[in-house]
Amino acid sequence: MMLLLLRLHGGDNMMTMLVILLSLLLCLCASAYQATTIPPLIDVPTFSLSTTSGGDDEASSSSTTMNILTYASPVAIKPHRMWSISLYKGTLSHENFAKEKRGILQLLRPEHALCKGDDDGDAQGNLIRVLGGSSGRDVDKKASCENLGFPWEPLKCDGETTDHADWPQVLPHCVYYLKLELVGEMIDCGSHEVALCRVVEMVSEDDSINAADELDYISTRTLRDMDIISEFGRIKDVE
C-alpha cells in the first residue's frame, strides 16, 4: 500500500490518492468498534411509584409504600393512554403492584432531591435515599418522608373522575401524578418484571400546564451530578 502511495505521489493522479487515503481512514474508524459489557449511560426522568397492599381507605393509607423508579415510558396514546413500568423483583412495591394491579406514578421535582426548606445541603438526597435505598419492610418510609418535609397525603384534585379510595397516598408537589392500572399479566424479564398499564387519570399541581411546557422534573443525570446515585443507577451511601 505504501509503495502504491509513493507511486501515486510521483504522478498527477491526486484524486485517486485522496480516495485511497479516505478508504484507509474509514477502515481505521470501522476497526474502532468493539463489543462491550458497559450499558449506555442515559438521562431519564426520575419517578416514585406509590403502591398499597390493599384494604379499605384507611388501611390503604397506612399500607402505602413508595420507591424510586426510572424504568418508565409512555408506549401508546390511543384508544387508551398506555405506559410501561419495570419493577425490581422482591421489593414491597413489586409485591403490592402485582397483588393490587394499580399504583400512582409520581414525577419528582428537583426539590425532592434537595429536600424542601433545606438551605445548607445537609439533607440533600435523603428523600431519594429513603425511597430508593431502603425497604418498606425495614424502614417507616412515611415517617422518614414527613421528617424531611414531605408528608404523604391522599391525591385529590378538582374535576377528579375516579374515587381516591383504595388508591395509595402520594408525595406532595410532584410535577405529575399518573394513576396506573395493570393490563394483562406482568412480563418476567429476569431481575425485573415489566407491567403494561392503562393511565386511568393524569393529575398536575399546575393548572396552567400544557403539552408544550418544559417540565421542571429531576433526572438521573442530575442525581449523578449530585452524587446521590452511581453511574449504575444505584443509591450511593453517604460518606
PDB file of N, CA and C in Angstrom, residues 129-213:
ATOM      1  N   ARG A 129     -32.771   8.716  48.964  1.00  0.00           N
ATOM      2  CA  ARG A 129     -32.165   7.554  49.623  1.00  0.00           C
ATOM      3  C   ARG A 129     -33.203   6.759  50.415  1.00  0.00           C
ATOM      4  N   VAL A 130     -34.122   7.458  51.063  1.00  0.00           N
ATOM      5  CA  VAL A 130     -35.172   6.761  51.819  1.00  0.00           C
ATOM      6  C   VAL A 130     -36.041   5.936  50.877  1.00  0.00           C
ATOM      7  N   LEU A 131     -36.477   6.554  49.772  1.00  0.00           N
ATOM      8  CA  LEU A 131     -37.403   5.883  48.865  1.00  0.00           C
ATOM      9  C   LEU A 131     -36.718   4.805  48.025  1.00  0.00           C
ATOM     10  N   GLY A 132     -35.479   5.052  47.608  1.00  0.00           N
ATOM     11  CA  GLY A 132     -34.818   4.129  46.701  1.00  0.00           C
ATOM     12  C   GLY A 132     -33.735   3.273  47.300  1.00  0.00           C
ATOM     13  N   GLY A 133     -33.296   3.601  48.510  1.00  0.00           N
ATOM     14  CA  GLY A 133     -32.187   2.863  49.105  1.00  0.00           C
ATOM     15  C   GLY A 133     -32.549   2.043  50.319  1.00  0.00           C
ATOM     16  N   SER A 134     -33.838   1.936  50.623  1.00  0.00           N
ATOM     17  CA  SER A 134     -34.274   1.154  51.783  1.00  0.00           C
ATOM     18  C   SER A 134     -35.580   0.444  51.447  1.00  0.00           C
ATOM     19  N   SER A 135     -35.904  -0.555  52.242  1.00  0.00           N
ATOM     20  CA  SER A 135     -37.126  -1.331  52.021  1.00  0.00           C
ATOM     21  C   SER A 135     -38.210  -0.900  52.991  1.00  0.00           C
ATOM     22  N   GLY A 136     -39.443  -0.854  52.496  1.00  0.00           N
ATOM     23  CA  GLY A 136     -40.576  -0.548  53.358  1.00  0.00           C
ATOM     24  C   GLY A 136     -40.824  -1.609  54.397  1.00  0.00           C
ATOM     25  N   ARG A 137     -40.188  -2.770  54.239  1.00  0.00           N
ATOM     26  CA  ARG A 137     -40.303  -3.823  55.249  1.00  0.00           C
ATOM     27  C   ARG A 137     -39.438  -3.515  56.474  1.00  0.00           C
ATOM     28  N   ASP A 138     -38.402  -2.704  56.269  1.00  0.00           N
ATOM     29  CA  ASP A 138     -37.449  -2.436  57.344  1.00  0.00           C
ATOM     30  C   ASP A 138     -37.521  -1.005  57.868  1.00  0.00           C
ATOM     31  N   VAL A 139     -38.018  -0.084  57.051  1.00  0.00           N
ATOM     32  CA  VAL A 139     -37.985   1.334  57.388  1.00  0.00           C
ATOM     33  C   VAL A 139     -39.392   1.921  57.268  1.00  0.00           C
ATOM     34  N   ASP A 140     -39.733   2.799  58.195  1.00  0.00           N
ATOM     35  CA  ASP A 140     -41.002   3.527  58.112  1.00  0.00           C
ATOM     36  C   ASP A 140     -40.786   4.706  57.160  1.00  0.00           C
ATOM     37  N   LYS A 141     -41.018   4.462  55.878  1.00  0.00           N
ATOM     38  CA  LYS A 141     -40.746   5.492  54.877  1.00  0.00           C
ATOM     39  C   LYS A 141     -41.671   6.693  55.048  1.00  0.00           C
ATOM     40  N   LYS A 142     -42.895   6.447  55.477  1.00  0.00           N
ATOM     41  CA  LYS A 142     -43.842   7.545  55.653  1.00  0.00           C
ATOM     42  C   LYS A 142     -43.333   8.523  56.706  1.00  0.00           C
ATOM     43  N   ALA A 143     -42.884   8.015  57.846  1.00  0.00           N
ATOM     44  CA  ALA A 143     -42.371   8.881  58.910  1.00  0.00           C
ATOM     45  C   ALA A 143     -41.092   9.588  58.467  1.00  0.00           C
ATOM     46  N   SER A 144     -40.233   8.878  57.746  1.00  0.00           N
ATOM     47  CA  SER A 144     -38.983   9.474  57.291  1.00  0.00           C
ATOM     48  C   SER A 144     -39.240  10.619  56.315  1.00  0.00           C
ATOM     49  N   CYS A 145     -40.190  10.410  55.393  1.00  0.00           N
ATOM     50  CA  CYS A 145     -40.516  11.469  54.431  1.00  0.00           C
ATOM     51  C   CYS A 145     -41.122  12.682  55.130  1.00  0.00           C
ATOM     52  N   GLU A 146     -41.951  12.424  56.130  1.00  0.00           N
ATOM     53  CA  GLU A 146     -42.557  13.529  56.875  1.00  0.00           C
ATOM     54  C   GLU A 146     -41.496  14.336  57.601  1.00  0.00           C
ATOM     55  N   ASN A 147     -40.497  13.656  58.167  1.00  0.00           N
ATOM     56  CA  ASN A 147     -39.412  14.353  58.859  1.00  0.00           C
ATOM     57  C   ASN A 147     -38.585  15.214  57.900  1.00  0.00           C
ATOM     58  N   LEU A 148     -38.605  14.839  56.618  1.00  0.00           N
ATOM     59  CA  LEU A 148     -37.853  15.590  55.619  1.00  0.00           C
ATOM     60  C   LEU A 148     -38.694  16.681  54.958  1.00  0.00           C
ATOM     61  N   GLY A 149     -39.938  16.834  55.423  1.00  0.00           N
ATOM     62  CA  GLY A 149     -40.789  17.903  54.903  1.00  0.00           C
ATOM     63  C   GLY A 149     -41.726  17.488  53.793  1.00  0.00           C
ATOM     64  N   PHE A 150     -41.903  16.165  53.599  1.00  0.00           N
ATOM     65  CA  PHE A 150     -42.789  15.673  52.551  1.00  0.00           C
ATOM     66  C   PHE A 150     -43.782  14.660  53.125  1.00  0.00           C
ATOM     67  N   PRO A 151     -44.771  15.125  53.899  1.00  0.00           N
ATOM     68  CA  PRO A 151     -45.765  14.207  54.459  1.00  0.00           C
ATOM     69  C   PRO A 151     -46.638  13.608  53.363  1.00  0.00           C
ATOM     70  N   TRP A 152     -46.895  12.311  53.451  1.00  0.00           N
ATOM     71  CA  TRP A 152     -47.742  11.653  52.462  1.00  0.00           C
ATOM     72  C   TRP A 152     -49.191  12.101  52.642  1.00  0.00           C
ATOM     73  N   GLU A 153     -49.914  12.164  51.522  1.00  0.00           N
ATOM     74  CA  GLU A 153     -51.284  12.660  51.564  1.00  0.00           C
ATOM     75  C   GLU A 153     -52.107  11.997  50.462  1.00  0.00           C
ATOM     76  N   PRO A 154     -53.432  11.953  50.633  1.00  0.00           N
ATOM     77  CA  PRO A 154     -54.279  11.423  49.556  1.00  0.00           C
ATOM     78  C   PRO A 154     -54.205  12.330  48.335  1.00  0.00           C
ATOM     79  N   LEU A 155     -54.345  11.737  47.163  1.00  0.00           N
ATOM     80  CA  LEU A 155     -54.323  12.511  45.928  1.00  0.00           C
ATOM     81  C   LEU A 155     -55.748  12.940  45.601  1.00  0.00           C
ATOM     82  N   LYS A 156     -55.998  14.231  45.765  1.00  0.00           N
ATOM     83  CA  LYS A 156     -57.315  14.785  45.449  1.00  0.00           C
ATOM     84  C   LYS A 156     -57.131  15.953  44.494  1.00  0.00           C
ATOM     85  N   CYS A 157     -58.100  16.139  43.612  1.00  0.00           N
ATOM     86  CA  CYS A 157     -57.990  17.237  42.661  1.00  0.00           C
ATOM     87  C   CYS A 157     -59.370  17.654  42.185  1.00  0.00           C
ATOM     88  N   ASP A 158     -59.442  18.878  41.656  1.00  0.00           N
ATOM     89  CA  ASP A 158     -60.680  19.369  41.059  1.00  0.00           C
ATOM     90  C   ASP A 158     -60.945  18.608  39.766  1.00  0.00           C
ATOM     91  N   GLY A 159     -62.211  18.277  39.547  1.00  0.00           N
ATOM     92  CA  GLY A 159     -62.567  17.577  38.322  1.00  0.00           C
ATOM     93  C   GLY A 159     -62.131  16.134  38.310  1.00  0.00           C
ATOM     94  N   GLU A 160     -61.911  15.563  39.486  1.00  0.00           N
ATOM     95  CA  GLU A 160     -61.459  14.180  39.585  1.00  0.00           C
ATOM     96  C   GLU A 160     -62.518  13.244  39.027  1.00  0.00           C
ATOM     97  N   THR A 161     -62.075  12.284  38.217  1.00  0.00           N
ATOM     98  CA  THR A 161     -63.003  11.342  37.591  1.00  0.00           C
ATOM     99  C   THR A 161     -62.984   9.965  38.240  1.00  0.00           C
ATOM    100  N   THR A 162     -62.064   9.750  39.185  1.00  0.00           N
ATOM    101  CA  THR A 162     -62.000   8.462  39.875  1.00  0.00           C
ATOM    102  C   THR A 162     -62.049   8.692  41.370  1.00  0.00           C
ATOM    103  N   ASP A 163     -62.549   7.701  42.086  1.00  0.00           N
ATOM    104  CA  ASP A 163     -62.616   7.763  43.538  1.00  0.00           C
ATOM    105  C   ASP A 163     -61.217   7.522  44.094  1.00  0.00           C
ATOM    106  N   HIS A 164     -60.776   8.375  45.049  1.00  0.00           N
ATOM    107  CA  HIS A 164     -59.422   8.207  45.583  1.00  0.00           C
ATOM    108  C   HIS A 164     -59.333   7.051  46.574  1.00  0.00           C
ATOM    109  N   ALA A 165     -60.480   6.481  46.958  1.00  0.00           N
ATOM    110  CA  ALA A 165     -60.468   5.331  47.862  1.00  0.00           C
ATOM    111  C   ALA A 165     -59.737   4.163  47.199  1.00  0.00           C
ATOM    112  N   ASP A 166     -59.008   3.426  48.005  1.00  0.00           N
ATOM    113  CA  ASP A 166     -58.240   2.252  47.571  1.00  0.00           C
ATOM    114  C   ASP A 166     -56.991   2.610  46.773  1.00  0.00           C
ATOM    115  N   TRP A 167     -56.768   3.889  46.533  1.00  0.00           N
ATOM    116  CA  TRP A 167     -55.525   4.305  45.896  1.00  0.00           C
ATOM    117  C   TRP A 167     -54.531   4.699  46.984  1.00  0.00           C
ATOM    118  N   PRO A 168     -53.244   4.514  46.743  1.00  0.00           N
ATOM    119  CA  PRO A 168     -52.248   4.873  47.766  1.00  0.00           C
ATOM    120  C   PRO A 168     -52.114   6.382  47.927  1.00  0.00           C
ATOM    121  N   GLN A 169     -51.444   6.778  49.002  1.00  0.00           N
ATOM    122  CA  GLN A 169     -51.130   8.184  49.202  1.00  0.00           C
ATOM    123  C   GLN A 169     -49.969   8.585  48.290  1.00  0.00           C
ATOM    124  N   VAL A 170     -49.691   9.881  48.242  1.00  0.00           N
ATOM    125  CA  VAL A 170     -48.645  10.384  47.350  1.00  0.00           C
ATOM    126  C   VAL A 170     -47.766  11.395  48.073  1.00  0.00           C
ATOM    127  N   LEU A 171     -46.630  11.705  47.444  1.00  0.00           N
ATOM    128  CA  LEU A 171     -45.779  12.797  47.894  1.00  0.00           C
ATOM    129  C   LEU A 171     -46.379  14.127  47.443  1.00  0.00           C
ATOM    130  N   PRO A 172     -46.228  15.179  48.216  1.00  0.00           N
ATOM    131  CA  PRO A 172     -46.706  16.491  47.760  1.00  0.00           C
ATOM    132  C   PRO A 172     -45.769  17.100  46.719  1.00  0.00           C
ATOM    133  N   HIS A 173     -46.334  17.986  45.900  1.00  0.00           N
ATOM    134  CA  HIS A 173     -45.586  18.859  44.982  1.00  0.00           C
ATOM    135  C   HIS A 173     -44.880  18.128  43.837  1.00  0.00           C
ATOM    136  N   CYS A 174     -45.392  16.982  43.421  1.00  0.00           N
ATOM    137  CA  CYS A 174     -44.821  16.329  42.243  1.00  0.00           C
ATOM    138  C   CYS A 174     -45.291  17.041  40.972  1.00  0.00           C
ATOM    139  N   VAL A 175     -44.524  16.913  39.903  1.00  0.00           N
ATOM    140  CA  VAL A 175     -44.877  17.557  38.642  1.00  0.00           C
ATOM    141  C   VAL A 175     -46.161  16.953  38.076  1.00  0.00           C
ATOM    142  N   TYR A 176     -46.202  15.633  38.078  1.00  0.00           N
ATOM    143  CA  TYR A 176     -47.345  14.901  37.537  1.00  0.00           C
ATOM    144  C   TYR A 176     -47.612  13.678  38.398  1.00  0.00           C
ATOM    145  N   TYR A 177     -48.874  13.298  38.427  1.00  0.00           N
ATOM    146  CA  TYR A 177     -49.284  12.033  39.043  1.00  0.00           C
ATOM    147  C   TYR A 177     -50.051  11.249  37.981  1.00  0.00           C
ATOM    148  N   LEU A 178     -49.651  10.021  37.724  1.00  0.00           N
ATOM    149  CA  LEU A 178     -50.334   9.165  36.771  1.00  0.00           C
ATOM    150  C   LEU A 178     -50.913   7.967  37.522  1.00  0.00           C
ATOM    151  N   LYS A 179     -52.232   7.865  37.533  1.00  0.00           N
ATOM    152  CA  LYS A 179     -52.884   6.696  38.123  1.00  0.00           C
ATOM    153  C   LYS A 179     -52.835   5.570  37.090  1.00  0.00           C
ATOM    154  N   LEU A 180     -52.180   4.473  37.459  1.00  0.00           N
ATOM    155  CA  LEU A 180     -51.963   3.373  36.529  1.00  0.00           C
ATOM    156  C   LEU A 180     -52.681   2.113  36.981  1.00  0.00           C
ATOM    157  N   GLU A 181     -53.220   1.367  36.019  1.00  0.00           N
ATOM    158  CA  GLU A 181     -53.802   0.059  36.282  1.00  0.00           C
ATOM    159  C   GLU A 181     -53.188  -0.945  35.312  1.00  0.00           C
ATOM    160  N   LEU A 182     -52.816  -2.099  35.835  1.00  0.00           N
ATOM    161  CA  LEU A 182     -52.169  -3.140  35.043  1.00  0.00           C
ATOM    162  C   LEU A 182     -53.123  -3.687  33.987  1.00  0.00           C
ATOM    163  N   VAL A 183     -52.602  -3.873  32.784  1.00  0.00           N
ATOM    164  CA  VAL A 183     -53.352  -4.507  31.698  1.00  0.00           C
ATOM    165  C   VAL A 183     -52.684  -5.841  31.381  1.00  0.00           C
ATOM    166  N   GLY A 184     -53.432  -6.922  31.514  1.00  0.00           N
ATOM    167  CA  GLY A 184     -52.845  -8.235  31.259  1.00  0.00           C
ATOM    168  C   GLY A 184     -51.951  -8.688  32.401  1.00  0.00           C
ATOM    169  N   GLU A 185     -50.995  -9.533  32.078  1.00  0.00           N
ATOM    170  CA  GLU A 185     -50.074 -10.075  33.070  1.00  0.00           C
ATOM    171  C   GLU A 185     -48.730  -9.363  32.996  1.00  0.00           C
ATOM    172  N   MET A 186     -48.035  -9.346  34.106  1.00  0.00           N
ATOM    173  CA  MET A 186     -46.687  -8.785  34.126  1.00  0.00           C
ATOM    174  C   MET A 186     -45.739  -9.702  33.367  1.00  0.00           C
ATOM    175  N   ILE A 187     -44.741  -9.103  32.734  1.00  0.00           N
ATOM    176  CA  ILE A 187     -43.809  -9.833  31.881  1.00  0.00           C
ATOM    177  C   ILE A 187     -42.507 -10.059  32.638  1.00  0.00           C
ATOM    178  N   ASP A 188     -42.131 -11.310  32.800  1.00  0.00           N
ATOM    179  CA  ASP A 188     -40.909 -11.659  33.522  1.00  0.00           C
ATOM    180  C   ASP A 188     -39.693 -11.362  32.650  1.00  0.00           C
ATOM    181  N   CYS A 189     -38.827 -10.463  33.134  1.00  0.00           N
ATOM    182  CA  CYS A 189     -37.620 -10.091  32.384  1.00  0.00           C
ATOM    183  C   CYS A 189     -36.346 -10.403  33.160  1.00  0.00           C
ATOM    184  N   GLY A 190     -36.434 -11.347  34.087  1.00  0.00           N
ATOM    185  CA  GLY A 190     -35.262 -11.692  34.873  1.00  0.00           C
ATOM    186  C   GLY A 190     -35.249 -10.963  36.197  1.00  0.00           C
ATOM    187  N   SER A 191     -34.381  -9.970  36.325  1.00  0.00           N
ATOM    188  CA  SER A 191     -34.294  -9.217  37.580  1.00  0.00           C
ATOM    189  C   SER A 191     -35.537  -8.369  37.828  1.00  0.00           C
ATOM    190  N   HIS A 192     -36.234  -7.987  36.744  1.00  0.00           N
ATOM    191  CA  HIS A 192     -37.407  -7.128  36.818  1.00  0.00           C
ATOM    192  C   HIS A 192     -38.616  -7.796  36.173  1.00  0.00           C
ATOM    193  N   GLU A 193     -39.775  -7.276  36.488  1.00  0.00           N
ATOM    194  CA  GLU A 193     -40.982  -7.612  35.759  1.00  0.00           C
ATOM    195  C   GLU A 193     -41.543  -6.327  35.168  1.00  0.00           C
ATOM    196  N   VAL A 194     -41.935  -6.403  33.905  1.00  0.00           N
ATOM    197  CA  VAL A 194     -42.475  -5.243  33.202  1.00  0.00           C
ATOM    198  C   VAL A 194     -43.996  -5.295  33.223  1.00  0.00           C
ATOM    199  N   ALA A 195     -44.601  -4.150  33.505  1.00  0.00           N
ATOM    200  CA  ALA A 195     -46.053  -4.043  33.538  1.00  0.00           C
ATOM    201  C   ALA A 195     -46.510  -3.043  32.485  1.00  0.00           C
ATOM    202  N   LEU A 196     -47.433  -3.455  31.635  1.00  0.00           N
ATOM    203  CA  LEU A 196     -48.095  -2.539  30.723  1.00  0.00           C
ATOM    204  C   LEU A 196     -49.346  -2.016  31.417  1.00  0.00           C
ATOM    205  N   CYS A 197     -49.479  -0.698  31.482  1.00  0.00           N
ATOM    206  CA  CYS A 197     -50.520  -0.091  32.306  1.00  0.00           C
ATOM    207  C   CYS A 197     -51.351   0.914  31.520  1.00  0.00           C
ATOM    208  N   ARG A 198     -52.622   0.946  31.832  1.00  0.00           N
ATOM    209  CA  ARG A 198     -53.504   1.975  31.299  1.00  0.00           C
ATOM    210  C   ARG A 198     -53.500   3.158  32.248  1.00  0.00           C
ATOM    211  N   VAL A 199     -53.391   4.350  31.691  1.00  0.00           N
ATOM    212  CA  VAL A 199     -53.445   5.561  32.503  1.00  0.00           C
ATOM    213  C   VAL A 199     -54.907   5.869  32.799  1.00  0.00           C
ATOM    214  N   VAL A 200     -55.294   5.707  34.067  1.00  0.00           N
ATOM    215  CA  VAL A 200     -56.671   5.955  34.481  1.00  0.00           C
ATOM    216  C   VAL A 200     -56.940   7.454  34.575  1.00  0.00           C
ATOM    217  N   GLU A 201     -55.942   8.178  35.085  1.00  0.00           N
ATOM    218  CA  GLU A 201     -56.110   9.620  35.258  1.00  0.00           C
ATOM    219  C   GLU A 201     -54.744  10.275  35.370  1.00  0.00           C
ATOM    220  N   MET A 202     -54.632  11.499  34.858  1.00  0.00           N
ATOM    221  CA  MET A 202     -53.415  12.301  34.987  1.00  0.00           C
ATOM    222  C   MET A 202     -53.742  13.536  35.822  1.00  0.00           C
ATOM    223  N   VAL A 203     -52.893  13.813  36.797  1.00  0.00           N
ATOM    224  CA  VAL A 203     -53.134  14.925  37.715  1.00  0.00           C
ATOM    225  C   VAL A 203     -51.873  15.777  37.777  1.00  0.00           C
ATOM    226  N   SER A 204     -52.050  17.100  37.723  1.00  0.00           N
ATOM    227  CA  SER A 204     -50.925  18.026  37.829  1.00  0.00           C
ATOM    228  C   SER A 204     -51.247  19.094  38.854  1.00  0.00           C
ATOM    229  N   GLU A 205     -50.215  19.522  39.595  1.00  0.00           N
ATOM    230  CA  GLU A 205     -50.387  20.580  40.586  1.00  0.00           C
ATOM    231  C   GLU A 205     -50.589  21.933  39.913  1.00  0.00           C
ATOM    232  N   ASP A 206     -50.021  22.079  38.728  1.00  0.00           N
ATOM    233  CA  ASP A 206     -50.081  23.346  37.995  1.00  0.00           C
ATOM    234  C   ASP A 206     -51.235  23.296  37.001  1.00  0.00           C
ATOM    235  N   ASP A 207     -52.294  24.065  37.235  1.00  0.00           N
ATOM    236  CA  ASP A 207     -53.456  24.017  36.352  1.00  0.00           C
ATOM    237  C   ASP A 207     -53.224  24.731  35.025  1.00  0.00           C
ATOM    238  N   SER A 208     -52.080  25.413  34.891  1.00  0.00           N
ATOM    239  CA  SER A 208     -51.799  26.130  33.646  1.00  0.00           C
ATOM    240  C   SER A 208     -50.869  25.345  32.731  1.00  0.00           C
ATOM    241  N   ILE A 209     -50.520  24.134  33.110  1.00  0.00           N
ATOM    242  CA  ILE A 209     -49.566  23.358  32.331  1.00  0.00           C
ATOM    243  C   ILE A 209     -50.179  22.950  30.999  1.00  0.00           C
ATOM    244  N   ASN A 210     -49.352  22.901  29.964  1.00  0.00           N
ATOM    245  CA  ASN A 210     -49.826  22.425  28.667  1.00  0.00           C
ATOM    246  C   ASN A 210     -48.754  21.554  28.037  1.00  0.00           C
ATOM    247  N   ALA A 211     -49.118  20.914  26.928  1.00  0.00           N
ATOM    248  CA  ALA A 211     -48.246  19.913  26.324  1.00  0.00           C
ATOM    249  C   ALA A 211     -46.911  20.481  25.845  1.00  0.00           C
ATOM    250  N   ALA A 212     -46.847  21.782  25.606  1.00  0.00           N
ATOM    251  CA  ALA A 212     -45.618  22.393  25.096  1.00  0.00           C
ATOM    252  C   ALA A 212     -44.668  22.835  26.207  1.00  0.00           C
ATOM    253  N   ASP A 213     -45.109  22.776  27.446  1.00  0.00           N
ATOM    254  CA  ASP A 213     -44.283  23.242  28.559  1.00  0.00           C
ATOM    255  C   ASP A 213     -43.110  22.300  28.814  1.00  0.00           C
TER     256      ASP A 213
END
